[in-house]
């Protein structure tokens, strides 16, 4: 127990490890010991293609393909003639880079071949590498998995790298880069160190609280309110050797830090899935009465003819969805059937689906015809959809709404505009484009609230896995607060700490790792 205790204390004393000194994650590497190779720059014709290798035979493969006994200087580009090791036929004149481990992406010996990007050249170099003994083609995500196994990246950084590769909008790129830089991992490691310190002191009292050889002040350092050797009896009332009365809960050193951590976890879990929306896209639904201009707006925002536009009411009878980059945020934009009653069975089904999509929306674009605000359909829409969503407080509902009055070009310049009873709204003309800039700016602000601003604030939780482990940690801290037995307090801290450790990759099961790494392409 002495070794375990002081190991925990030593880990708590150390600050967050720098990337270059990170230890191995302990995760098994598929086919570890083999040297892998793959095209890393993607398929198709291009000016330059990058082929990389990783593993102990990388240097040998470089010598064979360049017919040279000497390796080039580490991390310096060198021009070399590549030849087929069997026939000696020249393949290409390429730039080669030698990265000896552990100072490489994977932590192993690595080589990069920058060749001309024609299919014949790339195929020839890949075939030549396949003929080198000890080399085999890489599996999808295997380079990054080896980097994780050798402690070059933790699991949240691996997920950030995957998100960066798949990022399609500016906001996604910013968020992925922050996660790749280790912000979420550093935050979780700091939280884990707080729990490690608290756990070490609890274990100290359990094992040595009544030991006369226990150094003076250790219990006070642990933060247990008013407890020294002379007060040890308050932890051991009759009938329970490790009972922890509420008056003796840890005080402003260990306990207050743990309770502050509980508050921080709660704040992160109340982000209303903003990080996941930023990663996968916010759901924006365009709705309104028939002929309000919903399809015209969808076509305008998506910059392509997604929906059929017609003066005939009820043209759209199903939900039409298209992914869109709106003000740098990823959005799944839905065009829906006009909301009205007393229609045929086909359109009635379209209206039902439209109402179903409304319930799933993160942001509702409610559209009305600005020249027909007094019609029964407009009044009914304002009373049912706009009023019901607007009446909800932002804290109690994740849905947000923008009211857009379309066809502003039909309003008379001298005539009255929308009345004073009209809720906050934006004027727009899908025909002339007037008001579009104002709408885009309003959308940017609303989407920043829905998805979070990736440039500021704490790291966002971009995956359900993150939420699961933080919720598990928070639940364990709830047991910590309620426990009156020191053994149960220690177990609660241990469980909470385990969730944070698994979030960054420690102790992860093979199945979870497979799910994460399968999102990578071959060669990454």
XYZ file of N, CA, C and O in Angstrom, residues 331-434:
416
model
N -24.377 23.215 -41.079
C -25.829 23.241 -40.893
C -26.473 22.190 -41.784
O -26.060 22.006 -42.938
N -27.463 21.491 -41.262
C -28.339 20.659 -42.078
C -29.625 21.450 -42.250
O -30.414 21.603 -41.310
N -29.825 21.986 -43.457
C -30.938 22.891 -43.744
C -32.105 22.088 -44.303
O -31.950 21.326 -45.263
N -33.286 22.255 -43.698
C -34.469 21.483 -44.097
C -35.558 22.399 -44.636
O -35.962 23.352 -43.959
N -36.033 22.091 -45.841
C -37.205 22.756 -46.416
C -38.405 21.867 -46.138
O -38.345 20.644 -46.315
N -39.494 22.454 -45.666
C -40.653 21.657 -45.250
C -41.922 22.121 -45.953
O -41.979 23.212 -46.529
N -42.940 21.282 -45.872
C -44.242 21.615 -46.469
C -44.872 22.780 -45.714
O -44.682 22.950 -44.513
N -45.648 23.598 -46.455
C -46.357 24.701 -45.824
C -47.388 24.202 -44.823
O -48.105 23.228 -45.091
N -47.455 24.845 -43.664
C -48.364 24.402 -42.601
C -49.772 24.936 -42.868
O -50.007 26.141 -42.853
N -50.689 24.015 -43.125
C -52.096 24.386 -43.298
C -52.956 23.156 -43.093
O -52.473 22.025 -43.098
N -54.242 23.373 -42.904
C -55.188 22.282 -42.671
C -56.081 22.105 -43.899
O -56.102 22.934 -44.797
N -56.845 20.997 -43.900
C -57.832 20.766 -44.938
C -57.254 20.503 -46.307
O -57.751 21.027 -47.309
N -56.195 19.710 -46.381
C -55.565 19.392 -47.660
C -55.678 17.891 -47.905
O -56.143 17.131 -47.061
N -55.226 17.456 -49.098
C -55.296 16.052 -49.453
C -54.367 15.194 -48.615
O -53.510 15.697 -47.884
N -54.498 13.859 -48.737
C -53.722 12.944 -47.885
C -52.211 13.059 -48.094
O -51.449 12.924 -47.144
N -51.746 13.317 -49.327
C -50.302 13.404 -49.579
C -49.720 14.647 -48.900
O -48.715 14.573 -48.178
N -50.371 15.782 -49.127
C -49.872 17.006 -48.502
C -50.052 16.952 -46.986
O -49.245 17.512 -46.236
N -51.083 16.276 -46.533
C -51.311 16.135 -45.097
C -50.139 15.387 -44.449
O -49.701 15.732 -43.353
N -49.645 14.373 -45.137
C -48.468 13.652 -44.627
C -47.241 14.554 -44.620
O -46.417 14.501 -43.692
N -47.111 15.405 -45.649
C -46.005 16.360 -45.675
C -46.065 17.338 -44.515
O -45.030 17.677 -43.918
N -47.284 17.800 -44.171
C -47.451 18.708 -43.037
C -47.090 17.997 -41.731
O -46.447 18.577 -40.843
N -47.481 16.721 -41.612
C -47.136 15.961 -40.395
C -45.612 15.843 -40.247
O -45.060 16.021 -39.156
N -44.936 15.562 -41.359
C -43.477 15.446 -41.305
C -42.827 16.797 -40.993
O -41.803 16.866 -40.304
N -43.425 17.863 -41.515
C -42.895 19.200 -41.226
C -42.981 19.497 -39.732
O -42.027 20.030 -39.137
N -44.108 19.170 -39.112
C -44.257 19.415 -37.672
C -43.299 18.533 -36.870
O -42.772 18.943 -35.826
N -43.051 17.337 -37.356
C -42.111 16.436 -36.685
C -40.691 17.006 -36.733
O -39.949 16.965 -35.750
N -40.318 17.567 -37.897
C -38.991 18.180 -38.019
C -38.863 19.410 -37.127
O -37.787 19.707 -36.606
N -39.965 20.147 -36.964
C -39.929 21.324 -36.105
C -39.517 20.956 -34.684
O -38.768 21.684 -34.025
N -39.986 19.827 -34.195
C -39.670 19.401 -32.835
C -38.196 19.033 -32.697
O -37.640 19.101 -31.602
N -37.554 18.648 -33.800
C -36.154 18.234 -33.767
C -35.191 19.381 -34.061
O -33.983 19.212 -33.940
N -35.708 20.536 -34.422
C -34.857 21.634 -34.890
C -34.054 22.264 -33.754
O -34.539 22.408 -32.633
N -32.815 22.641 -34.066
C -32.020 23.464 -33.153
C -32.343 24.940 -33.361
O -32.337 25.725 -32.416
N -32.598 25.314 -34.615
C -32.925 26.692 -34.967
C -34.060 26.670 -35.992
O -33.982 25.954 -36.993
N -35.108 27.452 -35.737
C -36.259 27.523 -36.639
C -36.219 28.846 -37.389
O -36.122 29.914 -36.774
N -36.265 28.766 -38.726
C -36.434 29.954 -39.555
C -37.916 30.028 -39.919
O -38.391 29.325 -40.810
N -38.647 30.858 -39.191
C -40.089 30.994 -39.401
C -40.339 32.070 -40.449
O -39.947 33.221 -40.265
N -40.990 31.697 -41.559
C -41.182 32.621 -42.674
C -42.648 32.982 -42.862
O -43.542 32.123 -42.790
N -42.865 34.270 -43.115
C -44.193 34.777 -43.453
C -44.095 35.694 -44.657
O -43.035 36.273 -44.923
N -45.203 35.800 -45.373
C -45.301 36.738 -46.496
C -45.565 38.126 -45.909
O -46.610 38.376 -45.309
N -44.595 39.050 -46.083
C -44.721 40.385 -45.494
C -45.895 41.154 -46.068
O -46.401 42.083 -45.424
N -46.342 40.780 -47.258
C -47.465 41.485 -47.882
C -48.811 40.857 -47.541
O -49.846 41.306 -48.020
N -48.806 39.798 -46.701
C -50.051 39.082 -46.413
C -50.110 38.695 -44.938
O -50.506 37.588 -44.585
N -49.711 39.608 -44.062
C -49.626 39.295 -42.634
C -50.991 39.178 -41.966
O -51.103 38.587 -40.890
N -52.018 39.743 -42.588
C -53.350 39.705 -41.970
C -54.146 38.467 -42.344
O -55.260 38.275 -41.836
N -53.608 37.614 -43.192
C -54.354 36.425 -43.620
C -54.505 35.443 -42.457
O -53.700 35.425 -41.527
N -55.547 34.607 -42.487
C -55.752 33.621 -41.409
C -54.554 32.681 -41.229
O -54.208 32.332 -40.100
N -53.925 32.268 -42.348
C -52.792 31.341 -42.227
C -51.613 31.996 -41.509
O -50.941 31.370 -40.679
N -51.357 33.284 -41.809
C -50.261 33.989 -41.147
C -50.556 34.190 -39.665
O -49.679 33.980 -38.808
N -51.772 34.588 -39.353
C -52.141 34.812 -37.951
C -52.081 33.513 -37.157
O -51.620 33.481 -36.006
N -52.551 32.427 -37.766
C -52.520 31.138 -37.083
C -51.072 30.684 -36.848
O -50.729 30.155 -35.779
N -50.191 30.920 -37.826
C -48.788 30.536 -37.684
C -48.123 31.337 -36.556
O -47.358 30.798 -35.758
N -48.410 32.642 -36.506
C -47.846 33.470 -35.443
C -48.321 33.003 -34.072
O -47.544 32.989 -33.104
N -49.591 32.612 -33.987
C -50.153 32.237 -32.690
C -49.693 30.860 -32.225
O -49.569 30.624 -31.009
N -49.434 29.948 -33.162
C -49.091 28.580 -32.774
C -47.589 28.342 -32.710
O -47.052 27.947 -31.675
N -46.889 28.595 -33.806
C -45.455 28.273 -33.867
C -44.604 29.370 -33.238
O -43.817 29.125 -32.313
N -44.731 30.607 -33.736
C -43.854 31.695 -33.278
C -44.073 32.001 -31.808
O -43.123 32.124 -31.029
N -45.310 32.108 -31.391
C -45.596 32.459 -30.003
C -45.169 31.365 -29.042
O -44.645 31.638 -27.962
N -45.375 30.092 -29.422
C -45.039 28.998 -28.508
C -43.534 28.875 -28.299
O -43.069 28.666 -27.181
N -42.739 29.016 -29.368
C -41.284 28.942 -29.226
C -40.756 30.196 -28.529
O -39.876 30.130 -27.678
N -41.310 31.362 -28.872
C -40.847 32.597 -28.267
C -41.163 32.693 -26.794
O -40.466 33.386 -26.049
N -42.203 31.983 -26.346
C -42.581 32.044 -24.935
C -41.650 31.230 -24.053
O -41.627 31.408 -22.833
N -40.873 30.344 -24.648
C -39.969 29.512 -23.857
C -38.714 30.306 -23.514
O -38.152 30.995 -24.349
N -38.255 30.168 -22.272
C -37.023 30.852 -21.871
C -35.834 30.122 -22.462
O -35.869 28.901 -22.618
N -34.749 30.834 -22.804
C -33.576 30.197 -23.401
C -32.986 29.101 -22.528
O -32.410 28.157 -23.020
N -33.144 29.237 -21.206
C -32.546 28.245 -20.313
C -33.328 26.935 -20.292
O -32.784 25.897 -19.967
N -34.616 26.999 -20.626
C -35.433 25.797 -20.551
C -35.616 25.115 -21.897
O -36.209 24.060 -21.971
N -35.154 25.715 -22.955
C -35.340 25.122 -24.278
C -34.091 25.327 -25.112
O -33.469 26.374 -25.089
N -33.728 24.281 -25.862
C -32.565 24.399 -26.725
C -32.940 24.980 -28.083
O -32.066 25.283 -28.886
N -34.248 25.110 -28.355
C -34.675 25.630 -29.648
C -34.582 27.151 -29.679
O -34.853 27.825 -28.696
N -34.204 27.671 -30.830
C -34.158 29.114 -31.048
C -34.942 29.410 -32.326
O -35.109 28.527 -33.177
N -35.410 30.657 -32.486
C -36.271 31.000 -33.623
C -35.907 32.377 -34.163
O -35.664 33.314 -33.395
N -35.868 32.469 -35.493
C -35.741 33.748 -36.199
C -36.985 33.919 -37.069
O -37.295 33.047 -37.894
N -37.682 35.034 -36.894
C -38.856 35.324 -37.721
C -38.417 36.166 -38.913
O -37.839 37.240 -38.750
N -38.689 35.660 -40.127
C -38.291 36.331 -41.365
C -39.548 36.696 -42.146
O -40.382 35.828 -42.444
N -39.687 37.977 -42.450
C -40.809 38.449 -43.280
C -40.294 38.603 -44.700
O -39.559 39.540 -45.023
N -40.676 37.671 -45.558
C -40.202 37.640 -46.948
C -41.093 38.526 -47.838
O -42.133 39.006 -47.426
N -40.626 38.714 -49.049
C -41.341 39.491 -50.077
C -41.443 40.968 -49.678
O -42.461 41.634 -49.908
N -40.381 41.458 -49.055
C -40.383 42.879 -48.675
C -40.423 43.784 -49.896
O -40.805 44.949 -49.802
N -40.060 43.260 -51.078
C -40.103 44.055 -52.306
C -41.536 44.365 -52.728
O -41.767 45.279 -53.538
N -42.513 43.623 -52.179
C -43.920 43.877 -52.515
C -44.563 44.915 -51.606
O -45.706 45.322 -51.848
N -43.839 45.314 -50.546
C -44.393 46.325 -49.648
C -44.293 47.700 -50.292
O -43.269 48.045 -50.890
N -45.319 48.478 -50.150
C -45.312 49.838 -50.681
C -44.374 50.698 -49.849
O -44.344 50.615 -48.615
N -43.576 51.518 -50.533
C -42.625 52.378 -49.820
C -43.342 53.388 -48.934
O -42.802 53.836 -47.920
N -44.548 53.760 -49.301
C -45.294 54.743 -48.525
C -46.352 54.097 -47.630
O -46.944 54.758 -46.776
N -46.590 52.815 -47.839
C -47.623 52.148 -47.060
C -47.102 51.727 -45.696
O -45.902 51.786 -45.407
N -47.997 51.276 -44.832
C -47.588 50.847 -43.495
C -46.819 49.534 -43.560
O -47.113 48.661 -44.372
N -45.838 49.393 -42.703
C -45.090 48.150 -42.605
C -45.740 47.237 -41.581
O -46.896 47.424 -41.206
N -45.007 46.245 -41.108
C -45.545 45.357 -40.077
C -45.937 46.144 -38.833
O -45.268 47.102 -38.442
N -47.034 45.757 -38.202
C -47.561 46.484 -37.055
C -46.677 46.370 -35.828
O -45.765 45.522 -35.752
N -46.943 47.185 -34.819
C -46.131 47.180 -33.599
C -46.286 45.907 -32.780
O -45.438 45.615 -31.937
N -47.356 45.159 -33.020
C -47.554 43.911 -32.281
C -46.741 42.755 -32.857
O -46.721 41.670 -32.257
N -46.113 42.973 -33.982
C -45.336 41.912 -34.619
C -44.089 41.601 -33.769
O -43.384 42.507 -33.348
N -43.801 40.318 -33.501
C -42.591 39.958 -32.748
C -41.333 40.424 -33.491
O -41.384 40.787 -34.671
N -40.180 40.454 -32.824
C -38.923 40.827 -33.492
C -38.727 40.025 -34.769
O -38.906 38.802 -34.776
N -38.358 40.706 -35.844
C -38.320 40.053 -37.147
C -37.254 40.689 -38.033
O -36.687 41.737 -37.720
N -37.011 40.027 -39.158
C -36.098 40.519 -40.190
C -36.873 40.620 -41.496
O -37.652 39.715 -41.830
N -36.658 41.697 -42.236
C -37.259 41.853 -43.564
C -36.308 41.304 -44.616
O -35.094 41.510 -44.548
N -36.876 40.609 -45.596
C -36.051 39.971 -46.632
C -36.818 39.923 -47.941
O -38.046 39.768 -47.947
N -36.075 40.036 -49.023
C -36.632 39.764 -50.346
C -35.758 38.728 -51.022
O -34.597 38.988 -51.335
N -36.301 37.521 -51.201
C -35.535 36.466 -51.874
C -35.346 36.773 -53.360
O -34.460 36.208 -54.003
N -36.164 37.672 -53.891
C -36.058 38.031 -55.316
C -34.906 38.997 -55.542
O -34.052 38.800 -56.417
N -34.846 40.060 -54.732
C -33.802 41.082 -54.927
C -32.567 40.832 -54.070
O -31.510 41.393 -54.329
N -32.687 40.008 -53.043
C -31.571 39.771 -52.129
C -31.451 40.811 -51.037
O -30.558 40.713 -50.182
N -32.339 41.806 -51.030
C -32.277 42.840 -50.000
C -32.605 42.229 -48.631
O -33.578 41.494 -48.473
